[in-house]
Amino acid sequence: MAATRAYLVALVVAGAFLFLEGAAAAAAGTSVQRRQQVHNLLRRLNKPHLASFESPDGDIIDCVDIYKQPAFDHPLLENHTIQMPPSYHPKGLHGDSKVTARPITQTWHQNGKCPENTVPIRRIKEEDVLRANSIGRYGKKMPSSIPKLISVDDPVKPGVTSGHKYAVAAVPEGKYYGTKTNFNLWQPTISKNKDFSLAQLWISGGSYSNNDLNTIEVGWQVYPSLYRDSNTRIFIYWTRDGYQRTGCYNLNCPGFIQTNNQFAIGGSISPVSSYGGSQFDIDILIWKDPKGGNWWLQVGSYVVGYWPSSIFSYLADSASSVMWGGEVYSPNPVQTSTQMGSGHFPEEGFGKASYIRNIQVLGSSNILKSPDSLDLLSSQFGCYNVQNGTNRNWGTYIYYGGPGKNPNCIGKN
């Protein structure tokens, strides 16, 4: 009997060892497979470079042949001839302000510059991809990241998809071919590593409900999970199917064609504003070239490049919506204390609240004009809010932002 019991115990122990060995082998196999997927993605994203610089902020900037940048991996752009420069520049740019006139620079400029016929691209590292929730979604927004915005005058209705908070201004639906505005630069405090805070513009057409939303998005963001730090960075985004399969941040997928050898998309930018101190902003212009049909991007004095019209459906013709404002995201089910903008409410005004000034839109006349009206939209006005105004120096403007979690910020994220 004792011998039988010992035999059975031995079988159980041996079985346990075999199970653990099998589990370890499966885990190792999964790990190897995941690592291989990461390496395959990095090979696609990080193109061969002619020169390379390490930035003081830890970024590596690669100078890539202009015709070997990621855009040309897009099946619709294989035989694309780069358009350079744009054939048309919008008229009607609005006038000036009391903001400190100091050049906005990128940190990597301290250590080098890219030669002609190359474009500077921020190198993606293995640890960048491993921080993502999934390799397939690296550098992409979640498909359900859909703002369901409500008027600031009607704060009782439910807000946005869980985790996302907005405070924005929008023009009435119409036919638009571009926008220009100045974004006040800040470095908001991020509560959790997976949180982000940004200020941006949205140019869009189509709809979320049919998964055919086309967007072009540009602005600045602080996003530790994507960039590994809390620096303020200029970003771009696009999609043609409501964030389902197409589009990405920056140059993390084929689409946007860069033509400038001095500006790195996704690179750190400085200086930023300080509460009660010096204020800094940067102007961003997007316009549709009526000759080539491409959507061009200019950041400050840099004409950076363009989104070819062929990668879109609705935006191949025009946009029906334009919005400007702030967004905060947190996966935490409890209301986050991640700041939007300066972290202060709009009523504090200049030097304390974050602003977007000289808001202009480009209509069929191809002349930039202040919008006739703005709709103010917020998803949780006790946490973040938005106000608008107009004056001779700033044209149409908004103040927006807030601290997030506070005694007046009610409800879950």
PDB file of C-alpha atoms in Angstrom, residues 27-227:
ATOM      1  CA  ALA A  27       5.693  31.196 -22.277  1.00  0.00           C
ATOM      2  CA  ALA A  28       9.167  31.195 -23.790  1.00  0.00           C
ATOM      3  CA  GLY A  29       7.653  30.537 -27.212  1.00  0.00           C
ATOM      4  CA  THR A  30       5.194  33.417 -26.742  1.00  0.00           C
ATOM      5  CA  SER A  31       8.024  35.673 -25.587  1.00  0.00           C
ATOM      6  CA  VAL A  32      10.172  34.774 -28.595  1.00  0.00           C
ATOM      7  CA  GLN A  33       7.218  35.294 -30.929  1.00  0.00           C
ATOM      8  CA  ARG A  34       6.420  38.672 -29.360  1.00  0.00           C
ATOM      9  CA  ARG A  35      10.048  39.771 -29.579  1.00  0.00           C
ATOM     10  CA  GLN A  36      10.128  38.750 -33.256  1.00  0.00           C
ATOM     11  CA  GLN A  37       6.970  40.796 -33.909  1.00  0.00           C
ATOM     12  CA  VAL A  38       8.595  43.791 -32.227  1.00  0.00           C
ATOM     13  CA  HIS A  39      11.739  43.447 -34.334  1.00  0.00           C
ATOM     14  CA  ASN A  40       9.693  43.127 -37.542  1.00  0.00           C
ATOM     15  CA  LEU A  41       7.801  46.321 -36.653  1.00  0.00           C
ATOM     16  CA  LEU A  42      11.027  48.184 -35.867  1.00  0.00           C
ATOM     17  CA  ARG A  43      12.493  47.148 -39.222  1.00  0.00           C
ATOM     18  CA  ARG A  44       9.451  48.617 -40.960  1.00  0.00           C
ATOM     19  CA  LEU A  45       9.482  51.861 -38.970  1.00  0.00           C
ATOM     20  CA  ASN A  46      13.206  52.609 -38.678  1.00  0.00           C
ATOM     21  CA  LYS A  47      14.456  53.121 -42.202  1.00  0.00           C
ATOM     22  CA  PRO A  48      18.150  53.055 -43.180  1.00  0.00           C
ATOM     23  CA  HIS A  49      19.686  56.439 -42.407  1.00  0.00           C
ATOM     24  CA  LEU A  50      22.462  58.575 -43.866  1.00  0.00           C
ATOM     25  CA  ALA A  51      23.234  60.303 -40.555  1.00  0.00           C
ATOM     26  CA  SER A  52      22.056  60.024 -36.963  1.00  0.00           C
ATOM     27  CA  PHE A  53      22.087  62.256 -33.848  1.00  0.00           C
ATOM     28  CA  GLU A  54      21.374  61.591 -30.201  1.00  0.00           C
ATOM     29  CA  SER A  55      19.321  64.403 -28.718  1.00  0.00           C
ATOM     30  CA  PRO A  56      19.950  65.702 -25.156  1.00  0.00           C
ATOM     31  CA  ASP A  57      16.466  64.407 -24.251  1.00  0.00           C
ATOM     32  CA  GLY A  58      17.425  60.835 -25.182  1.00  0.00           C
ATOM     33  CA  ASP A  59      15.791  60.725 -28.617  1.00  0.00           C
ATOM     34  CA  ILE A  60      17.760  59.405 -31.574  1.00  0.00           C
ATOM     35  CA  ILE A  61      17.061  61.317 -34.780  1.00  0.00           C
ATOM     36  CA  ASP A  62      17.790  59.503 -38.042  1.00  0.00           C
ATOM     37  CA  CYS A  63      18.279  61.403 -41.296  1.00  0.00           C
ATOM     38  CA  VAL A  64      16.466  59.222 -43.841  1.00  0.00           C
ATOM     39  CA  ASP A  65      16.519  59.589 -47.624  1.00  0.00           C
ATOM     40  CA  ILE A  66      13.385  61.562 -48.499  1.00  0.00           C
ATOM     41  CA  TYR A  67      12.222  58.808 -50.894  1.00  0.00           C
ATOM     42  CA  LYS A  68      12.791  56.027 -48.328  1.00  0.00           C
ATOM     43  CA  GLN A  69      10.649  57.446 -45.539  1.00  0.00           C
ATOM     44  CA  PRO A  70       7.782  55.278 -44.130  1.00  0.00           C
ATOM     45  CA  ALA A  71       5.118  56.992 -46.290  1.00  0.00           C
ATOM     46  CA  PHE A  72       6.187  55.040 -49.357  1.00  0.00           C
ATOM     47  CA  ASP A  73       5.243  51.729 -47.760  1.00  0.00           C
ATOM     48  CA  HIS A  74       1.609  52.736 -48.330  1.00  0.00           C
ATOM     49  CA  PRO A  75       0.228  50.744 -51.302  1.00  0.00           C
ATOM     50  CA  LEU A  76      -1.337  53.903 -52.796  1.00  0.00           C
ATOM     51  CA  LEU A  77       1.977  55.788 -52.636  1.00  0.00           C
ATOM     52  CA  GLU A  78       4.416  53.298 -54.161  1.00  0.00           C
ATOM     53  CA  ASN A  79       4.810  55.376 -57.338  1.00  0.00           C
ATOM     54  CA  HIS A  80       4.060  58.760 -55.767  1.00  0.00           C
ATOM     55  CA  THR A  81       6.199  61.720 -56.853  1.00  0.00           C
ATOM     56  CA  ILE A  82       6.879  64.115 -53.991  1.00  0.00           C
ATOM     57  CA  GLN A  83       5.261  67.514 -54.421  1.00  0.00           C
ATOM     58  CA  MET A  84       7.629  70.224 -53.266  1.00  0.00           C
ATOM     59  CA  PRO A  85       6.939  73.007 -52.544  1.00  0.00           C
ATOM     60  CA  PRO A  86       3.135  73.531 -52.335  1.00  0.00           C
ATOM     61  CA  SER A  87       1.709  75.369 -55.337  1.00  0.00           C
ATOM     62  CA  TYR A  88      -0.398  77.667 -53.175  1.00  0.00           C
ATOM     63  CA  HIS A  89      -0.244  79.402 -49.781  1.00  0.00           C
ATOM     64  CA  PRO A  90      -3.443  80.732 -48.145  1.00  0.00           C
ATOM     65  CA  LYS A  91      -4.032  84.471 -47.839  1.00  0.00           C
ATOM     66  CA  GLY A  92      -5.542  86.404 -44.954  1.00  0.00           C
ATOM     67  CA  LEU A  93      -3.148  85.425 -42.135  1.00  0.00           C
ATOM     68  CA  HIS A  94      -4.164  87.230 -38.934  1.00  0.00           C
ATOM     69  CA  GLY A  95      -1.962  89.694 -37.123  1.00  0.00           C
ATOM     70  CA  ASP A  96       0.177  89.680 -33.905  1.00  0.00           C
ATOM     71  CA  SER A  97       0.108  89.629 -30.027  1.00  0.00           C
ATOM     72  CA  LYS A  98       1.647  90.282 -26.710  1.00  0.00           C
ATOM     73  CA  VAL A  99       3.246  86.862 -26.522  1.00  0.00           C
ATOM     74  CA  THR A 100       7.039  86.761 -26.159  1.00  0.00           C
ATOM     75  CA  ALA A 101       8.610  86.647 -29.620  1.00  0.00           C
ATOM     76  CA  ARG A 102      11.182  83.930 -29.105  1.00  0.00           C
ATOM     77  CA  PRO A 103      11.968  81.193 -31.627  1.00  0.00           C
ATOM     78  CA  ILE A 104      10.513  77.799 -30.801  1.00  0.00           C
ATOM     79  CA  THR A 105      13.173  75.106 -31.094  1.00  0.00           C
ATOM     80  CA  GLN A 106      13.429  71.335 -30.965  1.00  0.00           C
ATOM     81  CA  THR A 107      15.850  69.775 -28.508  1.00  0.00           C
ATOM     82  CA  TRP A 108      17.696  67.665 -31.096  1.00  0.00           C
ATOM     83  CA  HIS A 109      18.818  70.820 -32.938  1.00  0.00           C
ATOM     84  CA  GLN A 110      21.522  71.207 -30.274  1.00  0.00           C
ATOM     85  CA  ASN A 111      23.426  68.181 -31.607  1.00  0.00           C
ATOM     86  CA  GLY A 112      23.156  68.333 -35.381  1.00  0.00           C
ATOM     87  CA  LYS A 113      21.048  68.812 -38.498  1.00  0.00           C
ATOM     88  CA  CYS A 114      20.011  66.618 -41.378  1.00  0.00           C
ATOM     89  CA  PRO A 115      21.450  67.135 -44.878  1.00  0.00           C
ATOM     90  CA  GLU A 116      19.406  68.137 -47.916  1.00  0.00           C
ATOM     91  CA  ASN A 117      17.188  65.460 -49.468  1.00  0.00           C
ATOM     92  CA  THR A 118      16.780  63.702 -46.128  1.00  0.00           C
ATOM     93  CA  VAL A 119      14.095  63.985 -43.459  1.00  0.00           C
ATOM     94  CA  PRO A 120      14.640  63.775 -39.663  1.00  0.00           C
ATOM     95  CA  ILE A 121      12.719  60.874 -38.128  1.00  0.00           C
ATOM     96  CA  ARG A 122      12.590  60.047 -34.430  1.00  0.00           C
ATOM     97  CA  ARG A 123      13.843  56.473 -34.059  1.00  0.00           C
ATOM     98  CA  ILE A 124      11.437  54.028 -32.420  1.00  0.00           C
ATOM     99  CA  LYS A 125      13.077  51.826 -29.806  1.00  0.00           C
ATOM    100  CA  GLU A 126      12.173  48.325 -28.631  1.00  0.00           C
ATOM    101  CA  GLU A 127      11.138  49.595 -25.208  1.00  0.00           C
ATOM    102  CA  ASP A 128       8.766  52.087 -26.893  1.00  0.00           C
ATOM    103  CA  VAL A 129       6.849  49.273 -28.558  1.00  0.00           C
ATOM    104  CA  LEU A 130       6.881  47.071 -25.454  1.00  0.00           C
ATOM    105  CA  ARG A 131       5.153  49.834 -23.459  1.00  0.00           C
ATOM    106  CA  ALA A 132       2.136  49.618 -25.794  1.00  0.00           C
ATOM    107  CA  ASN A 133      -0.915  47.545 -24.855  1.00  0.00           C
ATOM    108  CA  SER A 134      -0.405  45.518 -28.017  1.00  0.00           C
ATOM    109  CA  ILE A 135       2.151  45.476 -30.806  1.00  0.00           C
ATOM    110  CA  GLY A 136      -0.552  45.766 -33.457  1.00  0.00           C
ATOM    111  CA  ARG A 137      -1.941  48.948 -31.851  1.00  0.00           C
ATOM    112  CA  TYR A 138       1.425  50.642 -31.246  1.00  0.00           C
ATOM    113  CA  GLY A 139       1.228  54.333 -32.125  1.00  0.00           C
ATOM    114  CA  LYS A 140      -2.520  54.180 -32.753  1.00  0.00           C
ATOM    115  CA  LYS A 141      -5.565  55.522 -30.943  1.00  0.00           C
ATOM    116  CA  MET A 142      -8.111  53.008 -29.713  1.00  0.00           C
ATOM    117  CA  PRO A 143     -11.048  52.465 -32.090  1.00  0.00           C
ATOM    118  CA  SER A 144     -13.539  53.528 -29.417  1.00  0.00           C
ATOM    119  CA  SER A 145     -11.777  56.845 -28.694  1.00  0.00           C
ATOM    120  CA  ILE A 146     -14.786  58.813 -29.893  1.00  0.00           C
ATOM    121  CA  PRO A 147     -15.773  62.193 -28.443  1.00  0.00           C
ATOM    122  CA  LYS A 148     -19.485  62.447 -27.700  1.00  0.00           C
ATOM    123  CA  LEU A 149     -19.356  66.111 -26.886  1.00  0.00           C
ATOM    124  CA  ILE A 150     -22.005  68.200 -25.158  1.00  0.00           C
ATOM    125  CA  SER A 151     -22.550  71.941 -24.896  1.00  0.00           C
ATOM    126  CA  VAL A 152     -21.021  73.667 -21.880  1.00  0.00           C
ATOM    127  CA  ASP A 153     -24.546  74.994 -21.283  1.00  0.00           C
ATOM    128  CA  ASP A 154     -25.942  71.478 -20.880  1.00  0.00           C
ATOM    129  CA  PRO A 155     -23.643  69.694 -18.402  1.00  0.00           C
ATOM    130  CA  VAL A 156     -26.136  67.128 -17.136  1.00  0.00           C
ATOM    131  CA  LYS A 157     -25.986  64.695 -20.073  1.00  0.00           C
ATOM    132  CA  PRO A 158     -23.380  61.893 -20.154  1.00  0.00           C
ATOM    133  CA  GLY A 159     -20.017  62.861 -21.596  1.00  0.00           C
ATOM    134  CA  VAL A 160     -17.546  60.924 -23.720  1.00  0.00           C
ATOM    135  CA  THR A 161     -16.270  57.424 -24.125  1.00  0.00           C
ATOM    136  CA  SER A 162     -14.783  56.248 -20.823  1.00  0.00           C
ATOM    137  CA  GLY A 163     -11.433  57.790 -20.058  1.00  0.00           C
ATOM    138  CA  HIS A 164     -11.489  60.729 -22.491  1.00  0.00           C
ATOM    139  CA  LYS A 165     -12.221  64.314 -21.443  1.00  0.00           C
ATOM    140  CA  TYR A 166     -12.524  67.216 -23.883  1.00  0.00           C
ATOM    141  CA  ALA A 167     -12.880  70.997 -23.786  1.00  0.00           C
ATOM    142  CA  VAL A 168     -13.097  72.248 -27.354  1.00  0.00           C
ATOM    143  CA  ALA A 169     -14.563  74.777 -29.767  1.00  0.00           C
ATOM    144  CA  ALA A 170     -16.060  73.771 -33.113  1.00  0.00           C
ATOM    145  CA  VAL A 171     -17.394  75.563 -36.177  1.00  0.00           C
ATOM    146  CA  PRO A 172     -20.839  74.711 -37.574  1.00  0.00           C
ATOM    147  CA  GLU A 173     -20.833  71.969 -40.189  1.00  0.00           C
ATOM    148  CA  GLY A 174     -19.803  73.256 -43.617  1.00  0.00           C
ATOM    149  CA  LYS A 175     -17.195  72.915 -46.346  1.00  0.00           C
ATOM    150  CA  TYR A 176     -13.646  73.623 -45.152  1.00  0.00           C
ATOM    151  CA  TYR A 177     -10.217  73.481 -46.754  1.00  0.00           C
ATOM    152  CA  GLY A 178      -7.948  74.255 -43.830  1.00  0.00           C
ATOM    153  CA  THR A 179      -7.325  76.143 -40.602  1.00  0.00           C
ATOM    154  CA  LYS A 180      -4.674  78.219 -38.885  1.00  0.00           C
ATOM    155  CA  THR A 181      -4.243  79.034 -35.213  1.00  0.00           C
ATOM    156  CA  ASN A 182      -1.702  79.684 -32.454  1.00  0.00           C
ATOM    157  CA  PHE A 183      -1.382  77.105 -29.670  1.00  0.00           C
ATOM    158  CA  ASN A 184      -0.171  78.223 -26.240  1.00  0.00           C
ATOM    159  CA  LEU A 185       2.589  75.772 -25.181  1.00  0.00           C
ATOM    160  CA  TRP A 186       2.516  74.161 -21.718  1.00  0.00           C
ATOM    161  CA  GLN A 187       3.859  71.088 -19.959  1.00  0.00           C
ATOM    162  CA  PRO A 188       0.874  69.757 -17.976  1.00  0.00           C
ATOM    163  CA  THR A 189       1.420  67.397 -15.061  1.00  0.00           C
ATOM    164  CA  ILE A 190       0.477  63.804 -15.888  1.00  0.00           C
ATOM    165  CA  SER A 191      -1.002  61.843 -12.971  1.00  0.00           C
ATOM    166  CA  LYS A 192      -0.416  58.292 -14.232  1.00  0.00           C
ATOM    167  CA  ASN A 193       2.026  56.884 -16.779  1.00  0.00           C
ATOM    168  CA  LYS A 194      -0.737  55.763 -19.163  1.00  0.00           C
ATOM    169  CA  ASP A 195      -2.469  59.172 -19.048  1.00  0.00           C
ATOM    170  CA  PHE A 196      -1.930  61.844 -21.676  1.00  0.00           C
ATOM    171  CA  SER A 197      -2.784  65.515 -22.093  1.00  0.00           C
ATOM    172  CA  LEU A 198      -2.863  67.403 -25.375  1.00  0.00           C
ATOM    173  CA  ALA A 199      -4.012  70.459 -27.295  1.00  0.00           C
ATOM    174  CA  GLN A 200      -4.868  69.972 -30.928  1.00  0.00           C
ATOM    175  CA  LEU A 201      -6.960  70.773 -33.966  1.00  0.00           C
ATOM    176  CA  TRP A 202      -9.192  68.281 -35.767  1.00  0.00           C
ATOM    177  CA  ILE A 203     -10.109  68.539 -39.470  1.00  0.00           C
ATOM    178  CA  SER A 204     -12.626  65.851 -40.343  1.00  0.00           C
ATOM    179  CA  GLY A 205     -15.250  64.442 -42.683  1.00  0.00           C
ATOM    180  CA  GLY A 206     -17.411  61.320 -42.649  1.00  0.00           C
ATOM    181  CA  SER A 207     -18.833  59.814 -39.460  1.00  0.00           C
ATOM    182  CA  TYR A 208     -17.949  57.607 -36.513  1.00  0.00           C
ATOM    183  CA  SER A 209     -21.140  55.592 -36.783  1.00  0.00           C
ATOM    184  CA  ASN A 210     -20.220  54.220 -40.211  1.00  0.00           C
ATOM    185  CA  ASN A 211     -16.519  53.786 -39.352  1.00  0.00           C
ATOM    186  CA  ASP A 212     -15.656  56.064 -42.280  1.00  0.00           C
ATOM    187  CA  LEU A 213     -14.505  59.092 -40.313  1.00  0.00           C
ATOM    188  CA  ASN A 214     -11.551  60.868 -41.967  1.00  0.00           C
ATOM    189  CA  THR A 215      -9.413  63.066 -39.727  1.00  0.00           C
ATOM    190  CA  ILE A 216      -6.268  65.157 -39.822  1.00  0.00           C
ATOM    191  CA  GLU A 217      -5.036  66.090 -36.351  1.00  0.00           C
ATOM    192  CA  VAL A 218      -2.108  68.245 -35.230  1.00  0.00           C
ATOM    193  CA  GLY A 219      -1.050  69.721 -31.911  1.00  0.00           C
ATOM    194  CA  TRP A 220       1.185  69.222 -28.898  1.00  0.00           C
ATOM    195  CA  GLN A 221       0.989  66.489 -26.292  1.00  0.00           C
ATOM    196  CA  VAL A 222       2.571  65.114 -23.124  1.00  0.00           C
ATOM    197  CA  TYR A 223       2.305  61.326 -23.308  1.00  0.00           C
ATOM    198  CA  PRO A 224       4.807  59.338 -21.170  1.00  0.00           C
ATOM    199  CA  SER A 225       3.591  55.930 -22.336  1.00  0.00           C
ATOM    200  CA  LEU A 226       4.221  56.791 -25.998  1.00  0.00           C
ATOM    201  CA  TYR A 227       7.423  58.824 -25.646  1.00  0.00           C
TER     202      TYR A 227
END
